[in-house]
C-alpha cells in the first residue's frame, strides 16, 4: 500500500538531529515525517551498534524454530518473543507455525518444508497501512465516509526457508556465513534510476521553429512512483523484447553465457500509487467497490489500469526465493458510478498471463482487498512496461526516467563498458517529486546531471534463525541472545 504524501525529505547523509518548526510557517507533512525518520534512524542505529545485526533478549528470545512432534515433516513451530534485526524491533506475540504465521500466507504446495538440509531465516520490512487495512485509524467524528487522516507503517515479518542442494550444504557451523554471502549475491548488481524534467534538448535546433519546453508541464505538483512490477534484468538498447533474455558474460564472445532471466517490467503512478479503492466483492470481471473516489482525479475511468491487491499478495512482493507471480494489472472497460462497480478487461481469477497458476484475490474481505490505480499506458497487450537500460523513458508532462546499473570496466577494452546484467527486484520503487514553480523534479545531481540512485524502498532486513538438518533432526539455533545490563553497584 502507498500513502498520499507530498515527498520524502529524510536523507541520513545530512546528519540532521531534529526538525525545528518556525512560527508563522506552513506545516508540511514532509517535515513531520522527516522528524519521525530522524528519530528512528538514531534509535535503530544505536541498537544495531550495540547488539549487532540480529539478537534476541535472553528473557524473551523470539522466533525459536523447532520441529512439531505430531507433524515433523510438514510444519515447523515458531516461538513467541522478540528479536532485533538491524536495530528493528520484531515481535511475535504468540507461538505460531511456519504454515500459519500471521502474515506469511504460506502455500504448502509451493513452499513446503524441505526434506533435505535447509535454513530458516527471518525477512523483515515496513508496510504502509491506511484505513483500508485498518478501519480503526479513521476518526469517526469526521464521518464514516469522511476523509482519512494519517496513515501508519507496520513492521512485517515472515519466516522463510531455503533448501540446500546436495553439493551446497554448509552445515550448521557455516550456515550464517553462507546466508550472508547468498543474500549479498541476490539481485546484484542492482538497478539504479535517474529522473529529470528540465534539461537542454540535444541535437540541431531549427531557428524557425519554437522547440517544446523541456520541463515539467503538469498542472499541479505530483509525487511520481516508479515501481518494479516483475523481477528480472533490464534490456540493453537495441535488444529485442521477449519473455527471457540471455547475457554474454564477455563482450564479443558467444560462449560463457549467463542463464536466461526474465525481462524486468515497471509501472508508474503520478499519485504515489495512493489511489486505492476498497473492494466489496468480485464476480468475474466485475468488481464492486465499497466507496468511490472523492473526485475524478482520485477515482477511476474507462481506460485506466488497476491492480487487484489484498493482504496476502501485498506481503509476497519479496521474492529472493521463487514465490507467487505478480498480480496482473487490468484495464478498466466500463464504470458504473451510482452502482459503484468497475468492469475489467478480464477475470482477475484467471491469473497473470504466461501460464502461471491463478491467483484468488478479492474473495476474502478479511484480507482487505482493494483496487490500486496505475497511470502508465502499456502497449501491445502487455500490462506493464519493459525496463530498458541507459535510455530516457518519458512518463508524462516532461517527466523522464532512466534505468541503469553500476558500470564495470571491461579489462580487455579501454573504450567500452562491459554489458553486465542489471537486476531489478519486484516491489522496488523510486519516488520522484515534480514541482510546477521550477518546472522540474526534485532529484539529486552529480557532475553529469541527474544522479542514478538505488531504490528508495522496499528496505528488507534478514536474520538466519536455524539450520535444519536432513530428516527429523532438531534444528540448530543460529540467533545470538543477550542479557540485560546488570544494575549499577551501590
GROMACS .gro file of C-alpha atoms in nm:
model
  490
    1UNK     CA    1   0.000   0.000   0.000
    2UNK     CA    2   0.119   0.352  -0.077
    3UNK     CA    3   0.020   0.668   0.106
    4UNK     CA    4  -0.078   1.017  -0.005
    5UNK     CA    5   0.228   1.228   0.082
    6UNK     CA    6   0.400   1.522  -0.083
    7UNK     CA    7   0.754   1.380  -0.075
    8UNK     CA    8   1.011   1.201   0.143
    9UNK     CA    9   1.274   1.452   0.259
   10UNK     CA   10   1.478   1.242   0.503
   11UNK     CA   11   1.841   1.197   0.397
   12UNK     CA   12   2.066   1.021   0.651
   13UNK     CA   13   2.379   1.161   0.484
   14UNK     CA   14   2.282   1.512   0.605
   15UNK     CA   15   2.302   1.402   0.970
   16UNK     CA   16   2.013   1.617   1.091
   17UNK     CA   17   1.929   1.562   1.458
   18UNK     CA   18   1.579   1.715   1.464
   19UNK     CA   19   1.328   1.927   1.276
   20UNK     CA   20   1.270   2.279   1.411
   21UNK     CA   21   0.928   2.427   1.328
   22UNK     CA   22   0.922   2.804   1.291
   23UNK     CA   23   0.635   3.033   1.383
   24UNK     CA   24   0.405   3.160   1.114
   25UNK     CA   25   0.517   2.900   0.861
   26UNK     CA   26   0.319   2.643   0.667
   27UNK     CA   27   0.324   2.298   0.826
   28UNK     CA   28   0.409   2.026   0.576
   29UNK     CA   29   0.362   1.651   0.601
   30UNK     CA   30   0.721   1.601   0.485
   31UNK     CA   31   0.860   1.785   0.790
   32UNK     CA   32   0.665   1.578   1.042
   33UNK     CA   33   0.751   1.255   0.862
   34UNK     CA   34   1.119   1.350   0.849
   35UNK     CA   35   1.123   1.407   1.226
   36UNK     CA   36   0.998   1.052   1.278
   37UNK     CA   37   1.256   0.918   1.033
   38UNK     CA   38   1.538   1.106   1.210
   39UNK     CA   39   1.446   0.953   1.547
   40UNK     CA   40   1.401   0.601   1.406
   41UNK     CA   41   1.736   0.623   1.229
   42UNK     CA   42   1.904   0.723   1.554
   43UNK     CA   43   1.737   0.456   1.769
   44UNK     CA   44   1.787   0.171   1.524
   45UNK     CA   45   2.148   0.266   1.461
   46UNK     CA   46   2.220   0.261   1.836
   47UNK     CA   47   2.052  -0.078   1.880
   48UNK     CA   48   2.235  -0.228   1.582
   49UNK     CA   49   2.570  -0.092   1.703
   50UNK     CA   50   2.516  -0.247   2.046
   51UNK     CA   51   2.350  -0.577   1.955
   52UNK     CA   52   2.484  -0.644   1.606
   53UNK     CA   53   2.282  -0.745   1.300
   54UNK     CA   54   2.046  -0.980   1.490
   55UNK     CA   55   1.999  -1.063   1.857
   56UNK     CA   56   1.720  -1.172   2.093
   57UNK     CA   57   1.672  -1.079   2.461
   58UNK     CA   58   1.754  -1.367   2.691
   59UNK     CA   59   1.428  -1.328   2.881
   60UNK     CA   60   1.206  -1.340   2.573
   61UNK     CA   61   1.400  -1.488   2.280
   62UNK     CA   62   1.168  -1.482   1.983
   63UNK     CA   63   1.141  -1.690   1.667
   64UNK     CA   64   1.289  -2.013   1.801
   65UNK     CA   65   1.235  -2.276   1.529
   66UNK     CA   66   1.159  -2.631   1.642
   67UNK     CA   67   1.010  -2.949   1.499
   68UNK     CA   68   0.645  -3.033   1.563
   69UNK     CA   69   0.631  -3.384   1.709
   70UNK     CA   70   0.294  -3.462   1.551
   71UNK     CA   71   0.395  -3.332   1.207
   72UNK     CA   72   0.776  -3.304   1.182
   73UNK     CA   73   0.789  -3.324   0.802
   74UNK     CA   74   0.515  -3.079   0.709
   75UNK     CA   75   0.538  -2.785   0.951
   76UNK     CA   76   0.768  -2.610   1.199
   77UNK     CA   77   0.693  -2.435   1.527
   78UNK     CA   78   0.789  -2.067   1.569
   79UNK     CA   79   0.829  -1.940   1.925
   80UNK     CA   80   0.692  -1.618   2.067
   81UNK     CA   81   0.918  -1.335   2.177
   82UNK     CA   82   1.129  -1.052   2.039
   83UNK     CA   83   1.420  -1.017   1.801
   84UNK     CA   84   1.618  -0.714   1.691
   85UNK     CA   85   1.720  -0.722   1.324
   86UNK     CA   86   1.945  -0.436   1.207
   87UNK     CA   87   1.811  -0.244   1.506
   88UNK     CA   88   1.445  -0.301   1.410
   89UNK     CA   89   1.228  -0.443   1.689
   90UNK     CA   90   1.043  -0.752   1.560
   91UNK     CA   91   0.776  -0.906   1.782
   92UNK     CA   92   0.589  -1.235   1.770
   93UNK     CA   93   0.312  -1.208   2.027
   94UNK     CA   94   0.208  -1.575   2.033
   95UNK     CA   95   0.353  -1.911   1.931
   96UNK     CA   96   0.273  -1.998   1.570
   97UNK     CA   97   0.395  -2.224   1.293
   98UNK     CA   98   0.559  -2.188   0.956
   99UNK     CA   99   0.233  -2.257   0.772
  100UNK     CA  100   0.011  -2.046   0.998
  101UNK     CA  101   0.234  -1.745   1.070
  102UNK     CA  102   0.014  -1.434   1.077
  103UNK     CA  103   0.147  -1.259   0.767
  104UNK     CA  104   0.314  -1.546   0.589
  105UNK     CA  105   0.024  -1.676   0.380
  106UNK     CA  106   0.235  -1.980   0.302
  107UNK     CA  107   0.114  -2.226   0.040
  108UNK     CA  108   0.235  -2.574   0.145
  109UNK     CA  109   0.226  -2.684  -0.219
  110UNK     CA  110   0.465  -2.416  -0.348
  111UNK     CA  111   0.671  -2.353  -0.030
  112UNK     CA  112   0.679  -2.679   0.169
  113UNK     CA  113   0.921  -2.768   0.447
  114UNK     CA  114   1.226  -2.911   0.262
  115UNK     CA  115   1.313  -3.276   0.313
  116UNK     CA  116   1.687  -3.218   0.296
  117UNK     CA  117   1.906  -2.972   0.487
  118UNK     CA  118   1.770  -2.617   0.487
  119UNK     CA  119   1.798  -2.277   0.650
  120UNK     CA  120   1.514  -2.099   0.828
  121UNK     CA  121   1.552  -1.723   0.814
  122UNK     CA  122   1.353  -1.411   0.901
  123UNK     CA  123   1.254  -1.146   0.648
  124UNK     CA  124   1.156  -0.807   0.793
  125UNK     CA  125   1.033  -0.483   0.638
  126UNK     CA  126   0.788  -0.200   0.696
  127UNK     CA  127   0.448  -0.190   0.527
  128UNK     CA  128   0.233   0.121   0.492
  129UNK     CA  129  -0.117   0.086   0.640
  130UNK     CA  130  -0.423   0.302   0.567
  131UNK     CA  131  -0.789   0.288   0.668
  132UNK     CA  132  -0.840   0.018   0.404
  133UNK     CA  133  -0.631  -0.228   0.606
  134UNK     CA  134  -0.724  -0.091   0.950
  135UNK     CA  135  -1.056   0.100   0.970
  136UNK     CA  136  -0.978   0.191   1.334
  137UNK     CA  137  -0.735   0.452   1.201
  138UNK     CA  138  -1.027   0.666   1.083
  139UNK     CA  139  -1.165   0.924   1.326
  140UNK     CA  140  -1.539   0.854   1.306
  141UNK     CA  141  -1.618   1.202   1.441
  142UNK     CA  142  -1.523   1.322   1.091
  143UNK     CA  143  -1.789   1.096   0.938
  144UNK     CA  144  -1.797   0.730   0.847
  145UNK     CA  145  -1.709   0.804   0.486
  146UNK     CA  146  -1.520   1.126   0.554
  147UNK     CA  147  -1.155   1.184   0.475
  148UNK     CA  148  -0.893   0.978   0.650
  149UNK     CA  149  -0.608   1.148   0.834
  150UNK     CA  150  -0.267   0.998   0.896
  151UNK     CA  151  -0.153   0.655   0.779
  152UNK     CA  152   0.071   0.411   0.964
  153UNK     CA  153   0.374   0.193   0.898
  154UNK     CA  154   0.393  -0.158   1.039
  155UNK     CA  155   0.688  -0.389   1.091
  156UNK     CA  156   0.606  -0.707   0.896
  157UNK     CA  157   0.794  -1.033   0.942
  158UNK     CA  158   0.795  -1.368   0.764
  159UNK     CA  159   0.981  -1.688   0.837
  160UNK     CA  160   1.108  -1.833   0.509
  161UNK     CA  161   1.301  -2.149   0.422
  162UNK     CA  162   1.589  -2.207   0.182
  163UNK     CA  163   1.670  -2.564   0.081
  164UNK     CA  164   2.036  -2.652   0.029
  165UNK     CA  165   2.134  -2.862  -0.271
  166UNK     CA  166   2.332  -3.182  -0.236
  167UNK     CA  167   2.660  -3.005  -0.304
  168UNK     CA  168   2.566  -2.681  -0.128
  169UNK     CA  169   2.504  -2.780   0.235
  170UNK     CA  170   2.736  -2.565   0.453
  171UNK     CA  171   2.643  -2.736   0.779
  172UNK     CA  172   2.530  -2.562   1.093
  173UNK     CA  173   2.873  -2.411   1.168
  174UNK     CA  174   2.887  -2.217   0.839
  175UNK     CA  175   2.516  -2.161   0.779
  176UNK     CA  176   2.516  -1.798   0.896
  177UNK     CA  177   2.820  -1.707   0.686
  178UNK     CA  178   2.671  -1.884   0.386
  179UNK     CA  179   2.345  -1.693   0.431
  180UNK     CA  180   2.517  -1.354   0.428
  181UNK     CA  181   2.709  -1.448   0.114
  182UNK     CA  182   2.392  -1.576  -0.055
  183UNK     CA  183   2.196  -1.262   0.030
  184UNK     CA  184   2.466  -1.030  -0.100
  185UNK     CA  185   2.465  -1.210  -0.434
  186UNK     CA  186   2.090  -1.185  -0.497
  187UNK     CA  187   1.980  -0.911  -0.736
  188UNK     CA  188   2.338  -0.798  -0.778
  189UNK     CA  189   2.432  -0.574  -0.935
  190UNK     CA  190   2.112  -0.390  -0.851
  191UNK     CA  191   1.941  -0.147  -1.081
  192UNK     CA  192   1.952   0.232  -1.042
  193UNK     CA  193   1.728   0.512  -1.164
  194UNK     CA  194   1.769   0.878  -1.257
  195UNK     CA  195   1.489   1.129  -1.317
  196UNK     CA  196   1.463   1.465  -1.485
  197UNK     CA  197   1.220   1.717  -1.635
  198UNK     CA  198   1.411   2.040  -1.707
  199UNK     CA  199   1.704   1.985  -1.942
  200UNK     CA  200   1.861   2.127  -2.255
  201UNK     CA  201   1.741   1.946  -2.572
  202UNK     CA  202   2.026   1.788  -2.766
  203UNK     CA  203   2.074   1.791  -3.140
  204UNK     CA  204   2.041   2.065  -3.403
  205UNK     CA  205   1.794   2.346  -3.334
  206UNK     CA  206   1.580   2.499  -3.612
  207UNK     CA  207   1.578   2.873  -3.555
  208UNK     CA  208   1.242   2.900  -3.734
  209UNK     CA  209   1.068   2.651  -3.503
  210UNK     CA  210   0.991   2.711  -3.138
  211UNK     CA  211   1.114   2.399  -2.957
  212UNK     CA  212   0.892   2.246  -2.688
  213UNK     CA  213   0.995   2.342  -2.337
  214UNK     CA  214   1.200   2.070  -2.173
  215UNK     CA  215   1.049   2.097  -1.825
  216UNK     CA  216   0.766   1.968  -1.607
  217UNK     CA  217   0.440   2.078  -1.768
  218UNK     CA  218   0.190   1.925  -1.524
  219UNK     CA  219  -0.090   2.145  -1.389
  220UNK     CA  220  -0.012   2.065  -1.024
  221UNK     CA  221   0.259   1.925  -0.802
  222UNK     CA  222   0.289   1.546  -0.810
  223UNK     CA  223   0.478   1.264  -0.643
  224UNK     CA  224   0.556   1.008  -0.911
  225UNK     CA  225   0.619   0.650  -0.806
  226UNK     CA  226   0.816   0.425  -1.041
  227UNK     CA  227   0.790   0.064  -0.925
  228UNK     CA  228   0.927  -0.267  -1.049
  229UNK     CA  229   0.637  -0.499  -1.128
  230UNK     CA  230   0.821  -0.814  -1.240
  231UNK     CA  231   1.167  -0.912  -1.117
  232UNK     CA  232   1.427  -0.963  -1.386
  233UNK     CA  233   1.706  -0.795  -1.577
  234UNK     CA  234   1.699  -0.476  -1.781
  235UNK     CA  235   1.715  -0.471  -2.158
  236UNK     CA  236   2.012  -0.302  -2.319
  237UNK     CA  237   1.936  -0.055  -2.600
  238UNK     CA  238   1.891  -0.250  -2.921
  239UNK     CA  239   1.794  -0.576  -2.752
  240UNK     CA  240   1.476  -0.736  -2.876
  241UNK     CA  241   1.190  -0.750  -2.629
  242UNK     CA  242   1.099  -1.107  -2.536
  243UNK     CA  243   0.993  -1.317  -2.244
  244UNK     CA  244   1.350  -1.406  -2.150
  245UNK     CA  245   1.694  -1.270  -2.235
  246UNK     CA  246   2.047  -1.411  -2.224
  247UNK     CA  247   2.353  -1.204  -2.148
  248UNK     CA  248   2.707  -1.289  -2.267
  249UNK     CA  249   2.950  -1.257  -1.980
  250UNK     CA  250   3.220  -1.120  -2.208
  251UNK     CA  251   3.162  -0.883  -2.495
  252UNK     CA  252   3.225  -1.032  -2.836
  253UNK     CA  253   3.203  -1.394  -2.725
  254UNK     CA  254   2.916  -1.630  -2.791
  255UNK     CA  255   3.035  -1.858  -2.514
  256UNK     CA  256   3.019  -1.844  -2.137
  257UNK     CA  257   2.664  -1.712  -2.127
  258UNK     CA  258   2.468  -1.636  -1.816
  259UNK     CA  259   2.145  -1.828  -1.750
  260UNK     CA  260   1.830  -1.693  -1.904
  261UNK     CA  261   1.641  -1.438  -1.697
  262UNK     CA  262   1.304  -1.269  -1.744
  263UNK     CA  263   1.290  -0.909  -1.857
  264UNK     CA  264   1.205  -0.677  -1.568
  265UNK     CA  265   0.893  -0.463  -1.605
  266UNK     CA  266   0.777  -0.149  -1.428
  267UNK     CA  267   0.469   0.061  -1.366
  268UNK     CA  268   0.426   0.419  -1.252
  269UNK     CA  269   0.178   0.645  -1.076
  270UNK     CA  270   0.153   1.023  -1.050
  271UNK     CA  271  -0.009   0.995  -0.704
  272UNK     CA  272   0.247   0.766  -0.537
  273UNK     CA  273   0.003   0.479  -0.612
  274UNK     CA  274  -0.218   0.613  -0.333
  275UNK     CA  275  -0.539   0.599  -0.541
  276UNK     CA  276  -0.682   0.282  -0.385
  277UNK     CA  277  -1.050   0.186  -0.362
  278UNK     CA  278  -1.166  -0.085  -0.119
  279UNK     CA  279  -1.336  -0.384  -0.283
  280UNK     CA  280  -1.669  -0.523  -0.159
  281UNK     CA  281  -1.685  -0.826  -0.390
  282UNK     CA  282  -1.557  -0.971  -0.716
  283UNK     CA  283  -1.777  -1.157  -0.965
  284UNK     CA  284  -1.578  -1.247  -1.274
  285UNK     CA  285  -1.451  -0.926  -1.434
  286UNK     CA  286  -1.698  -0.710  -1.237
  287UNK     CA  287  -1.558  -0.556  -0.919
  288UNK     CA  288  -1.793  -0.395  -0.666
  289UNK     CA  289  -1.640  -0.114  -0.461
  290UNK     CA  290  -1.723  -0.007  -0.108
  291UNK     CA  291  -1.669   0.361  -0.188
  292UNK     CA  292  -1.589   0.566  -0.496
  293UNK     CA  293  -1.306   0.816  -0.525
  294UNK     CA  294  -1.355   1.159  -0.367
  295UNK     CA  295  -1.331   1.326  -0.708
  296UNK     CA  296  -1.245   1.248  -1.069
  297UNK     CA  297  -0.873   1.282  -1.002
  298UNK     CA  298  -0.883   1.020  -0.728
  299UNK     CA  299  -1.133   0.787  -0.894
  300UNK     CA  300  -1.142   0.554  -1.193
  301UNK     CA  301  -1.239   0.596  -1.555
  302UNK     CA  302  -1.256   0.381  -1.867
  303UNK     CA  303  -0.905   0.312  -1.992
  304UNK     CA  304  -0.739   0.328  -1.651
  305UNK     CA  305  -0.512   0.044  -1.538
  306UNK     CA  306  -0.574  -0.114  -1.198
  307UNK     CA  307  -0.426  -0.389  -0.984
  308UNK     CA  308  -0.638  -0.605  -0.754
  309UNK     CA  309  -0.444  -0.643  -0.428
  310UNK     CA  310  -0.508  -0.782  -0.081
  311UNK     CA  311  -0.302  -0.851   0.230
  312UNK     CA  312  -0.176  -1.186   0.101
  313UNK     CA  313  -0.048  -1.055  -0.232
  314UNK     CA  314   0.092  -0.735  -0.077
  315UNK     CA  315   0.326  -0.922   0.156
  316UNK     CA  316   0.456  -1.154  -0.116
  317UNK     CA  317   0.646  -0.888  -0.306
  318UNK     CA  318   0.979  -1.012  -0.168
  319UNK     CA  319   1.099  -1.293  -0.389
  320UNK     CA  320   1.456  -1.385  -0.304
  321UNK     CA  321   1.312  -1.733  -0.346
  322UNK     CA  322   1.054  -1.828  -0.614
  323UNK     CA  323   0.708  -1.731  -0.498
  324UNK     CA  324   0.372  -1.618  -0.624
  325UNK     CA  325   0.378  -1.433  -0.959
  326UNK     CA  326   0.284  -1.065  -0.957
  327UNK     CA  327  -0.084  -0.990  -0.980
  328UNK     CA  328  -0.189  -0.895  -1.331
  329UNK     CA  329  -0.275  -0.532  -1.399
  330UNK     CA  330  -0.614  -0.494  -1.569
  331UNK     CA  331  -0.763  -0.222  -1.784
  332UNK     CA  332  -1.098  -0.071  -1.691
  333UNK     CA  333  -1.351  -0.119  -1.973
  334UNK     CA  334  -1.668   0.013  -1.800
  335UNK     CA  335  -1.763   0.203  -1.485
  336UNK     CA  336  -2.095   0.241  -1.305
  337UNK     CA  337  -2.053   0.526  -1.059
  338UNK     CA  338  -2.402   0.507  -0.898
  339UNK     CA  339  -2.371   0.130  -0.864
  340UNK     CA  340  -2.005   0.153  -0.755
  341UNK     CA  341  -1.892  -0.120  -0.995
  342UNK     CA  342  -1.594  -0.146  -1.229
  343UNK     CA  343  -1.569  -0.391  -1.519
  344UNK     CA  344  -1.219  -0.511  -1.603
  345UNK     CA  345  -1.085  -0.645  -1.932
  346UNK     CA  346  -1.068  -0.999  -1.791
  347UNK     CA  347  -1.145  -1.207  -1.484
  348UNK     CA  348  -0.878  -1.145  -1.216
  349UNK     CA  349  -0.915  -1.508  -1.103
  350UNK     CA  350  -0.762  -1.616  -1.435
  351UNK     CA  351  -0.423  -1.508  -1.301
  352UNK     CA  352  -0.132  -1.342  -1.482
  353UNK     CA  353  -0.055  -1.425  -1.845
  354UNK     CA  354   0.218  -1.675  -1.925
  355UNK     CA  355   0.079  -1.992  -1.775
  356UNK     CA  356   0.134  -1.915  -1.407
  357UNK     CA  357  -0.121  -2.052  -1.160
  358UNK     CA  358  -0.427  -1.834  -1.099
  359UNK     CA  359  -0.440  -1.604  -0.801
  360UNK     CA  360  -0.752  -1.586  -0.587
  361UNK     CA  361  -0.777  -1.223  -0.479
  362UNK     CA  362  -1.078  -1.025  -0.367
  363UNK     CA  363  -1.293  -1.306  -0.234
  364UNK     CA  364  -1.198  -1.276   0.133
  365UNK     CA  365  -1.296  -0.947   0.300
  366UNK     CA  366  -1.071  -1.032   0.595
  367UNK     CA  367  -0.774  -0.975   0.361
  368UNK     CA  368  -0.886  -0.615   0.283
  369UNK     CA  369  -0.888  -0.629  -0.099
  370UNK     CA  370  -0.865  -0.307  -0.296
  371UNK     CA  371  -0.809  -0.175  -0.648
  372UNK     CA  372  -0.491   0.027  -0.692
  373UNK     CA  373  -0.468   0.259  -0.992
  374UNK     CA  374  -0.153   0.289  -1.201
  375UNK     CA  375  -0.108   0.565  -1.460
  376UNK     CA  376   0.124   0.403  -1.714
  377UNK     CA  377  -0.006   0.312  -2.060
  378UNK     CA  378   0.138  -0.021  -2.179
  379UNK     CA  379   0.125  -0.124  -2.542
  380UNK     CA  380   0.093  -0.444  -2.741
  381UNK     CA  381  -0.121  -0.640  -2.498
  382UNK     CA  382   0.124  -0.606  -2.208
  383UNK     CA  383   0.018  -0.489  -1.863
  384UNK     CA  384   0.348  -0.324  -1.766
  385UNK     CA  385   0.642  -0.151  -1.934
  386UNK     CA  386   0.979  -0.317  -2.004
  387UNK     CA  387   1.285  -0.188  -1.819
  388UNK     CA  388   1.524  -0.057  -2.085
  389UNK     CA  389   1.867   0.049  -1.963
  390UNK     CA  390   2.055   0.370  -2.041
  391UNK     CA  391   1.757   0.525  -2.217
  392UNK     CA  392   1.545   0.820  -2.111
  393UNK     CA  393   1.184   0.698  -2.088
  394UNK     CA  394   0.906   0.956  -2.097
  395UNK     CA  395   0.634   0.924  -1.832
  396UNK     CA  396   0.418   1.234  -1.889
  397UNK     CA  397   0.427   1.614  -1.884
  398UNK     CA  398   0.801   1.624  -1.942
  399UNK     CA  399   0.899   1.383  -1.663
  400UNK     CA  400   1.154   1.125  -1.778
  401UNK     CA  401   1.336   0.840  -1.603
  402UNK     CA  402   1.642   0.636  -1.695
  403UNK     CA  403   1.728   0.292  -1.560
  404UNK     CA  404   2.091   0.190  -1.533
  405UNK     CA  405   2.333  -0.020  -1.336
  406UNK     CA  406   2.683   0.008  -1.194
  407UNK     CA  407   2.919   0.021  -1.491
  408UNK     CA  408   3.216  -0.212  -1.458
  409UNK     CA  409   3.507  -0.157  -1.695
  410UNK     CA  410   3.588  -0.438  -1.935
  411UNK     CA  411   3.958  -0.518  -1.874
  412UNK     CA  412   4.001  -0.613  -2.241
  413UNK     CA  413   3.853  -0.291  -2.379
  414UNK     CA  414   3.956   0.058  -2.280
  415UNK     CA  415   3.686   0.245  -2.470
  416UNK     CA  416   3.376   0.046  -2.370
  417UNK     CA  417   3.193  -0.083  -2.068
  418UNK     CA  418   3.110  -0.445  -2.003
  419UNK     CA  419   2.743  -0.531  -2.053
  420UNK     CA  420   2.685  -0.677  -1.709
  421UNK     CA  421   2.327  -0.790  -1.639
  422UNK     CA  422   2.146  -0.540  -1.419
  423UNK     CA  423   1.888  -0.691  -1.183
  424UNK     CA  424   1.563  -0.535  -1.063
  425UNK     CA  425   1.354  -0.670  -0.781
  426UNK     CA  426   0.977  -0.678  -0.768
  427UNK     CA  427   0.839  -0.406  -0.541
  428UNK     CA  428   1.149  -0.186  -0.556
  429UNK     CA  429   1.046   0.173  -0.619
  430UNK     CA  430   1.164   0.530  -0.656
  431UNK     CA  431   0.976   0.847  -0.560
  432UNK     CA  432   1.006   1.146  -0.796
  433UNK     CA  433   0.859   1.477  -0.670
  434UNK     CA  434   0.759   1.704  -0.960
  435UNK     CA  435   0.702   2.073  -0.890
  436UNK     CA  436   0.526   2.333  -1.104
  437UNK     CA  437   0.713   2.650  -0.994
  438UNK     CA  438   1.062   2.540  -1.105
  439UNK     CA  439   0.912   2.322  -1.379
  440UNK     CA  440   1.137   2.039  -1.269
  441UNK     CA  441   1.165   1.733  -1.048
  442UNK     CA  442   1.340   1.731  -0.711
  443UNK     CA  443   1.629   1.493  -0.773
  444UNK     CA  444   1.995   1.467  -0.666
  445UNK     CA  445   2.253   1.579  -0.919
  446UNK     CA  446   2.611   1.476  -0.994
  447UNK     CA  447   2.872   1.610  -1.233
  448UNK     CA  448   2.691   1.453  -1.530
  449UNK     CA  449   2.339   1.567  -1.439
  450UNK     CA  450   2.063   1.365  -1.270
  451UNK     CA  451   2.226   1.109  -1.042
  452UNK     CA  452   2.147   0.738  -1.071
  453UNK     CA  453   2.033   0.623  -0.727
  454UNK     CA  454   1.936   0.294  -0.565
  455UNK     CA  455   1.569   0.221  -0.494
  456UNK     CA  456   1.409   0.426  -0.219
  457UNK     CA  457   1.235   0.109  -0.097
  458UNK     CA  458   1.147  -0.155  -0.006
  459UNK     CA  459   1.421  -0.194   0.259
  460UNK     CA  460   1.441  -0.557   0.369
  461UNK     CA  461   1.624  -0.688   0.674
  462UNK     CA  462   1.725  -1.050   0.725
  463UNK     CA  463   1.837  -1.278   1.004
  464UNK     CA  464   1.924  -1.651   0.996
  465UNK     CA  465   1.717  -1.835   1.257
  466UNK     CA  466   1.806  -2.204   1.247
  467UNK     CA  467   1.983  -2.471   1.047
  468UNK     CA  468   1.754  -2.764   0.966
  469UNK     CA  469   1.940  -3.091   0.924
  470UNK     CA  470   1.811  -3.355   0.686
  471UNK     CA  471   1.545  -3.589   0.820
  472UNK     CA  472   1.380  -3.526   1.155
  473UNK     CA  473   1.687  -3.388   1.333
  474UNK     CA  474   1.641  -3.099   1.572
  475UNK     CA  475   1.704  -2.752   1.425
  476UNK     CA  476   2.027  -2.582   1.532
  477UNK     CA  477   1.957  -2.224   1.651
  478UNK     CA  478   2.164  -1.950   1.492
  479UNK     CA  479   2.032  -1.647   1.683
  480UNK     CA  480   2.254  -1.463   1.930
  481UNK     CA  481   2.095  -1.382   2.268
  482UNK     CA  482   2.183  -1.104   2.510
  483UNK     CA  483   2.113  -1.035   2.877
  484UNK     CA  484   2.006  -0.702   3.026
  485UNK     CA  485   2.283  -0.484   3.162
  486UNK     CA  486   2.347  -0.556   3.530
  487UNK     CA  487   2.232  -0.287   3.775
  488UNK     CA  488   2.493  -0.039   3.887
  489UNK     CA  489   2.676  -0.134   4.204
  490UNK     CA  490   2.599   0.053   4.524
   0.00000   0.00000   0.00000
